[in-house]
């Protein structure tokens, strides 16, 4: 049996090879929202909808209304809203920190420091 570290190394190697589909496949030829679903899924992984912590998701109008009711009218709604806001703020602080670090490194490399 393979060890956990061997599996992790294999996954890392597969990730280093790039995506298993052409992420630009949707840009070839005429637009059709039902073609190239795999490339849409690939790019979705880089959107704010996929990356933001605390973002509330729903699959239908009924789920949206039920979620809003739970966040606005339920007995513990204030505590739940505060939990969501704290999670989102913490995640945003991390993103800002990562962005500032990236840009500072880019500027230092550009300026030759």
Coordinates of N, CA, C and O in Angstrom, one line a residue:
X1 N 0.8 -1.2 0.0 CA 0.0 0.0 0.0 C 0.9 1.2 0.0 O 1.9 1.3 0.6
X2 N 0.4 2.3 -0.7 CA 1.1 3.5 -0.7 C 1.0 4.3 0.5 O -0.1 4.3 1.1
X3 N 2.0 5.0 0.9 CA 1.9 5.9 2.1 C 1.2 7.2 1.7 O 1.0 7.5 0.6
X4 N 0.8 7.9 2.8 CA 0.1 9.2 2.6 C 1.0 10.2 1.8 O 0.6 10.9 1.0
X5 N 2.3 10.2 2.2 CA 3.2 11.1 1.6 C 3.4 10.8 0.1 O 3.6 11.7 -0.7
X6 N 3.4 9.5 -0.3 CA 3.5 9.1 -1.7 C 2.3 9.6 -2.5 O 2.5 10.1 -3.6
X7 N 1.1 9.5 -1.9 CA -0.1 10.0 -2.6 C 0.0 11.5 -2.7 O -0.4 12.0 -3.8
X8 N 0.4 12.2 -1.7 CA 0.5 13.6 -1.8 C 1.5 14.0 -2.8 O 1.3 15.0 -3.6
X9 N 2.6 13.3 -3.0 CA 3.6 13.7 -4.0 C 3.1 13.4 -5.4 O 3.3 14.2 -6.3
X10 N 2.3 12.4 -5.5 CA 1.7 12.1 -6.9 C 0.7 13.2 -7.2 O 0.7 13.6 -8.4
X11 N -0.1 13.6 -6.3 CA -1.1 14.6 -6.5 C -0.4 15.9 -6.9 O -0.8 16.7 -7.8
X12 N 0.7 16.3 -6.1 CA 1.5 17.5 -6.4 C 2.1 17.4 -7.8 O 2.1 18.4 -8.5
X13 N 2.6 16.3 -8.2 CA 3.2 16.1 -9.5 C 2.1 16.3 -10.6 O 2.4 17.0 -11.6
X14 N 0.9 15.8 -10.4 CA -0.2 15.9 -11.3 C -0.6 17.4 -11.4 O -0.8 17.9 -12.5
X15 N -0.6 18.1 -10.3 CA -1.0 19.5 -10.3 C 0.1 20.3 -11.1 O -0.2 21.3 -11.8
X16 N 1.4 19.9 -10.9 CA 2.4 20.7 -11.6 C 2.4 20.5 -13.1 O 2.9 21.4 -13.8
X17 N 1.8 19.4 -13.6 CA 1.7 19.2 -15.0 C 0.6 20.1 -15.7 O 0.6 20.3 -16.9
X18 N -0.3 20.7 -14.9 CA -1.3 21.6 -15.4 C -2.6 20.9 -15.4 O -2.8 19.7 -15.0
X19 N -3.6 21.6 -15.9 CA -5.0 21.1 -15.9 C -5.1 20.0 -16.9 O -4.4 19.9 -17.9
X20 N -6.1 19.1 -16.6 CA -6.3 17.9 -17.5 C -7.1 18.3 -18.7 O -7.2 17.5 -19.6
X21 N -7.7 19.5 -18.7 CA -8.4 20.0 -19.9 C -7.8 21.3 -20.3 O -7.1 21.9 -19.6
X22 N -8.1 21.7 -21.5 CA -7.7 23.0 -22.0 C -8.6 24.1 -21.5 O -9.7 24.2 -21.8
X23 N -8.1 24.9 -20.5 CA -8.9 25.9 -19.9 C -9.4 27.0 -20.9 O -10.3 27.7 -20.6
X24 N -8.7 27.1 -22.0 CA -9.1 28.1 -23.0 C -10.0 27.5 -24.1 O -10.3 28.2 -25.1
X25 N -10.5 26.3 -23.9 CA -11.3 25.6 -24.9 C -12.6 26.4 -25.2 O -13.1 26.4 -26.3
X26 N -13.1 27.1 -24.2 CA -14.4 27.9 -24.4 C -14.2 29.0 -25.3 O -15.1 29.6 -25.9
X27 N -12.9 29.5 -25.6 CA -12.7 30.6 -26.4 C -12.5 30.3 -27.9 O -12.3 31.1 -28.7
X28 N -12.5 29.0 -28.2 CA -12.4 28.6 -29.6 C -13.7 28.4 -30.3 O -14.6 27.7 -29.7
X29 N -13.9 29.0 -31.4 CA -15.2 28.8 -32.1 C -16.3 29.7 -31.5 O -16.1 30.6 -30.8
X30 N -17.5 29.3 -32.0 CA -18.7 30.0 -31.5 C -19.0 29.8 -30.1 O -18.8 28.7 -29.6
X31 N -19.6 30.8 -29.4 CA -20.0 30.6 -28.0 C -21.2 29.7 -27.9 O -22.2 29.8 -28.6
X32 N -21.1 28.8 -26.9 CA -22.2 28.0 -26.6 C -22.1 27.6 -25.1 O -21.1 27.0 -24.7
X33 N -23.0 28.1 -24.3 CA -22.9 27.9 -22.8 C -22.9 26.4 -22.4 O -22.4 26.1 -21.3
X34 N -23.3 25.5 -23.3 CA -23.3 24.1 -22.9 C -22.1 23.3 -23.4 O -21.9 22.1 -23.0
X35 N -21.3 23.9 -24.2 CA -20.0 23.3 -24.6 C -18.9 23.7 -23.6 O -19.0 24.7 -22.9
X36 N -17.9 23.0 -23.6 CA -16.7 23.3 -22.8 C -16.9 23.5 -21.3 O -16.3 24.3 -20.6
X37 N -17.8 22.7 -20.8 CA -18.2 22.7 -19.4 C -16.9 22.5 -18.5 O -16.8 23.2 -17.4
X38 N -16.0 21.7 -18.9 CA -14.8 21.4 -18.1 C -14.0 22.7 -18.0 O -13.4 23.0 -16.9
X39 N -13.9 23.5 -19.0 CA -13.1 24.7 -18.9 C -13.8 25.7 -18.1 O -13.1 26.4 -17.3
X40 N -15.1 25.8 -18.1 CA -15.8 26.6 -17.2 C -15.6 26.2 -15.7 O -15.4 27.1 -14.8
X41 N -15.6 24.9 -15.5 CA -15.4 24.4 -14.1 C -14.0 24.8 -13.7 O -13.7 25.1 -12.5
X42 N -13.0 24.7 -14.6 CA -11.6 25.1 -14.3 C -11.6 26.5 -13.8 O -11.0 26.8 -12.8
X43 N -12.1 27.4 -14.6 CA -12.0 28.8 -14.3 C -12.9 29.2 -13.1 O -12.5 30.1 -12.3
X44 N -14.0 28.5 -12.8 CA -14.8 28.8 -11.7 C -14.0 28.7 -10.4 O -14.1 29.4 -9.5
X45 N -13.0 27.7 -10.4 CA -12.2 27.6 -9.2 C -11.3 28.8 -8.8 O -10.8 28.9 -7.7
X46 N -11.2 29.7 -9.7 CA -10.4 30.9 -9.5 C -11.3 32.2 -9.3 O -10.8 33.3 -9.1
X47 N -12.6 32.0 -9.2 CA -13.5 33.1 -9.0 C -13.7 33.4 -7.6 O -13.5 32.6 -6.7
X48 N -14.2 34.6 -7.3 CA -14.5 35.0 -5.9 C -15.6 34.1 -5.4 O -15.6 33.8 -4.2
X49 N -16.5 33.7 -6.2 CA -17.6 32.8 -5.8 C -17.1 31.5 -5.2 O -17.7 30.9 -4.3
X50 N -16.0 31.0 -5.8 CA -15.5 29.8 -5.3 C -14.5 30.0 -4.1 O -14.3 29.1 -3.3
X51 N -13.8 31.1 -4.1 CA -12.7 31.3 -3.1 C -13.1 32.1 -1.8 O -12.5 31.9 -0.8
X52 N -14.2 32.9 -1.9 CA -14.5 33.7 -0.7 C -15.1 32.8 0.4 O -16.0 32.1 0.2
X53 N -14.5 33.0 1.6 CA -15.1 32.3 2.8 C -16.3 33.0 3.3 O -16.3 34.2 3.3
X54 N -17.2 32.3 3.8 CA -18.4 32.9 4.3 C -19.5 33.2 3.3 O -20.6 33.6 3.7
X55 N -19.2 33.1 2.1 CA -20.2 33.5 1.0 C -21.4 32.5 1.1 O -21.2 31.3 1.2
X56 N -22.6 33.1 1.2 CA -23.8 32.2 1.3 C -24.2 31.8 -0.1 O -24.4 32.6 -1.0
X57 N -24.4 30.5 -0.3 CA -24.8 30.0 -1.6 C -26.2 29.4 -1.5 O -26.7 29.0 -0.5
X58 N -26.9 29.5 -2.7 CA -28.2 28.9 -2.8 C -28.4 28.3 -4.2 O -27.8 28.8 -5.1
X59 N -29.3 27.3 -4.3 CA -29.5 26.7 -5.6 C -30.8 27.0 -6.2 O -31.1 26.6 -7.4
X60 N -31.6 27.8 -5.5 CA -32.9 28.2 -6.1 C -33.5 29.4 -5.4 O -32.9 29.8 -4.3
X61 N -34.5 30.0 -5.9 CA -35.1 31.1 -5.3 C -35.7 30.8 -3.9 O -35.6 31.5 -3.0
X62 N -36.2 29.6 -3.8 CA -36.8 29.1 -2.6 C -35.7 29.0 -1.5 O -35.9 29.4 -0.3
X63 N -34.5 28.4 -1.9 CA -33.4 28.3 -1.0 C -32.9 29.7 -0.6 O -32.5 29.9 0.6
X64 N -32.9 30.7 -1.5 CA -32.5 32.0 -1.2 C -33.4 32.6 -0.1 O -32.9 33.2 0.9
X65 N -34.7 32.5 -0.3 CA -35.6 33.1 0.6 C -35.5 32.4 2.0 O -35.6 33.1 3.0
X66 N -35.3 31.1 2.0 CA -35.2 30.4 3.3 C -33.9 30.8 4.0 O -33.9 31.0 5.2
X67 N -32.8 31.0 3.2 CA -31.6 31.4 3.8 C -31.7 32.9 4.4 O -31.2 33.2 5.4
X68 N -32.4 33.7 3.6 CA -32.6 35.1 4.1 C -33.4 35.1 5.3 O -33.2 35.9 6.3
X69 N -34.5 34.3 5.4 CA -35.3 34.2 6.5 C -34.5 33.8 7.8 O -34.6 34.3 8.8
X70 N -33.6 32.8 7.6 CA -32.8 32.3 8.7 C -31.8 33.3 9.1 O -31.6 33.4 10.3
X71 N -31.3 34.1 8.2 CA -30.3 35.1 8.6 C -30.9 36.4 9.1 O -30.3 37.2 9.8
X72 N -32.2 36.7 8.8 CA -32.8 37.9 9.2 C -33.9 37.8 10.3 O -34.0 38.7 11.1
X73 N -34.6 36.6 10.3 CA -35.7 36.5 11.2 C -35.6 35.4 12.3 O -36.4 35.4 13.3
X74 N -34.7 34.5 12.1 CA -34.5 33.4 13.1 C -34.1 33.9 14.5 O -33.5 35.0 14.6
X75 N -34.3 33.1 15.5 CA -34.0 33.5 16.9 C -32.5 33.8 17.0 O -32.2 34.8 17.7
X76 N -31.7 33.0 16.4 CA -30.2 33.2 16.6 C -29.6 33.9 15.3 O -28.4 33.8 15.1
X77 N -30.4 34.7 14.6 CA -29.9 35.3 13.3 C -28.8 36.3 13.6 O -27.9 36.4 12.8
X78 N -28.9 37.1 14.6 CA -27.8 38.1 14.9 C -26.5 37.4 15.1 O -25.5 37.8 14.5
X79 N -26.5 36.4 15.9 CA -25.2 35.6 16.2 C -24.7 35.0 14.9 O -23.5 35.0 14.6
X80 N -25.6 34.4 14.1 CA -25.2 33.8 12.8 C -24.6 34.8 11.8 O -23.6 34.6 11.2
X81 N -25.3 36.0 11.7 CA -24.7 37.1 10.9 C -23.4 37.5 11.3 O -22.5 37.8 10.5
X82 N -23.2 37.6 12.6 CA -21.9 38.0 13.1 C -20.8 37.0 12.9 O -19.7 37.3 12.6
X83 N -21.2 35.7 13.0 CA -20.2 34.6 12.6 C -19.8 34.7 11.2 O -18.6 34.6 10.8
X84 N -20.8 35.0 10.3 CA -20.5 35.1 8.8 C -19.6 36.3 8.6 O -18.6 36.2 7.8
X85 N -19.9 37.4 9.2 CA -19.1 38.6 9.0 C -17.7 38.4 9.5 O -16.7 38.8 8.9
X86 N -17.6 37.8 10.6 CA -16.2 37.5 11.2 C -15.4 36.6 10.3 O -14.2 36.9 10.0
X87 N -16.0 35.6 9.7 CA -15.4 34.7 8.8 C -14.9 35.4 7.6 O -13.8 35.3 7.1
X88 N -15.8 36.2 7.0 CA -15.5 37.0 5.8 C -14.4 38.0 6.0 O -13.5 38.2 5.2
X89 N -14.5 38.7 7.2 CA -13.4 39.7 7.5 C -12.1 39.1 7.7 O -11.0 39.6 7.2
X90 N -12.0 37.9 8.4 CA -10.8 37.2 8.6 C -10.2 36.8 7.2 O -9.0 36.9 7.0
X91 N -11.0 36.3 6.4 CA -10.5 35.8 5.1 C -10.1 37.0 4.2 O -9.0 36.9 3.6
X92 N -10.8 38.1 4.3 CA -10.3 39.3 3.6 C -9.0 39.8 4.1 O -8.1 40.2 3.3
X93 N -8.8 39.8 5.4 CA -7.5 40.2 5.9 C -6.3 39.3 5.4 O -5.3 39.8 5.0
X94 N -6.6 38.1 5.3 CA -5.6 37.1 4.7 C -5.3 37.5 3.2 O -4.2 37.6 2.8
X95 N -6.4 37.7 2.5 CA -6.2 38.1 1.1 C -5.5 39.4 0.9 O -4.6 39.5 0.0
X96 N -5.8 40.3 1.7 CA -5.1 41.6 1.6 C -3.6 41.4 1.9 O -2.7 41.9 1.2
X97 N -3.3 40.6 3.0 CA -1.9 40.4 3.3 C -1.2 39.7 2.2 O 0.0 40.1 1.9
X98 N -1.8 38.7 1.6 CA -1.2 38.0 0.5 C -0.9 38.9 -0.7 O 0.1 38.8 -1.3
X99 N -1.9 39.8 -1.0 CA -1.8 40.7 -2.1 C -0.7 41.7 -1.9 O 0.1 42.0 -2.8
X100 N -0.6 42.3 -0.7 CA 0.4 43.2 -0.4 C 1.8 42.6 -0.5 O 2.7 43.2 -1.0
X101 N 1.9 41.4 0.1 CA 3.2 40.7 0.0 C 3.6 40.4 -1.5 O 4.7 40.7 -1.9
X102 N 2.6 40.0 -2.3 CA 2.9 39.7 -3.7 C 3.4 41.0 -4.4 O 4.4 40.9 -5.1
X103 N 2.6 42.1 -4.2 CA 3.0 43.3 -4.9 C 4.3 43.9 -4.4 O 5.1 44.4 -5.2
X104 N 4.6 43.7 -3.1 CA 5.9 44.2 -2.6 C 7.0 43.4 -3.2 O 8.0 44.0 -3.5
X105 N 6.9 42.1 -3.3 CA 7.9 41.3 -3.9 C 8.1 41.7 -5.4 O 9.2 41.8 -5.9
X106 N 7.0 41.9 -6.1 CA 7.0 42.3 -7.5 C 7.8 43.6 -7.7 O 8.6 43.8 -8.6
X107 N 7.5 44.6 -6.8 CA 8.1 45.9 -6.9 C 9.6 45.8 -6.6 O 10.4 46.4 -7.3
X108 N 9.9 45.0 -5.6 CA 11.3 44.8 -5.3 C 12.1 44.2 -6.4 O 13.2 44.6 -6.7
X109 N 11.5 43.2 -7.0 CA 12.2 42.5 -8.2 C 12.3 43.5 -9.3 O 13.3 43.5 -10.0
X110 N 11.3 44.3 -9.6 CA 11.3 45.2 -10.7 C 12.4 46.3 -10.5 O 13.1 46.7 -11.4
X111 N 12.5 46.7 -9.2 CA 13.4 47.8 -8.9 C 14.8 47.3 -8.7 O 15.8 48.1 -8.5
X112 N 15.0 46.0 -8.6 CA 16.3 45.4 -8.5 C 16.8 45.3 -7.0 O 18.0 45.2 -6.8
X113 N 15.9 45.4 -6.1 CA 16.3 45.3 -4.6 C 16.3 43.9 -4.2 O 15.5 43.1 -4.4

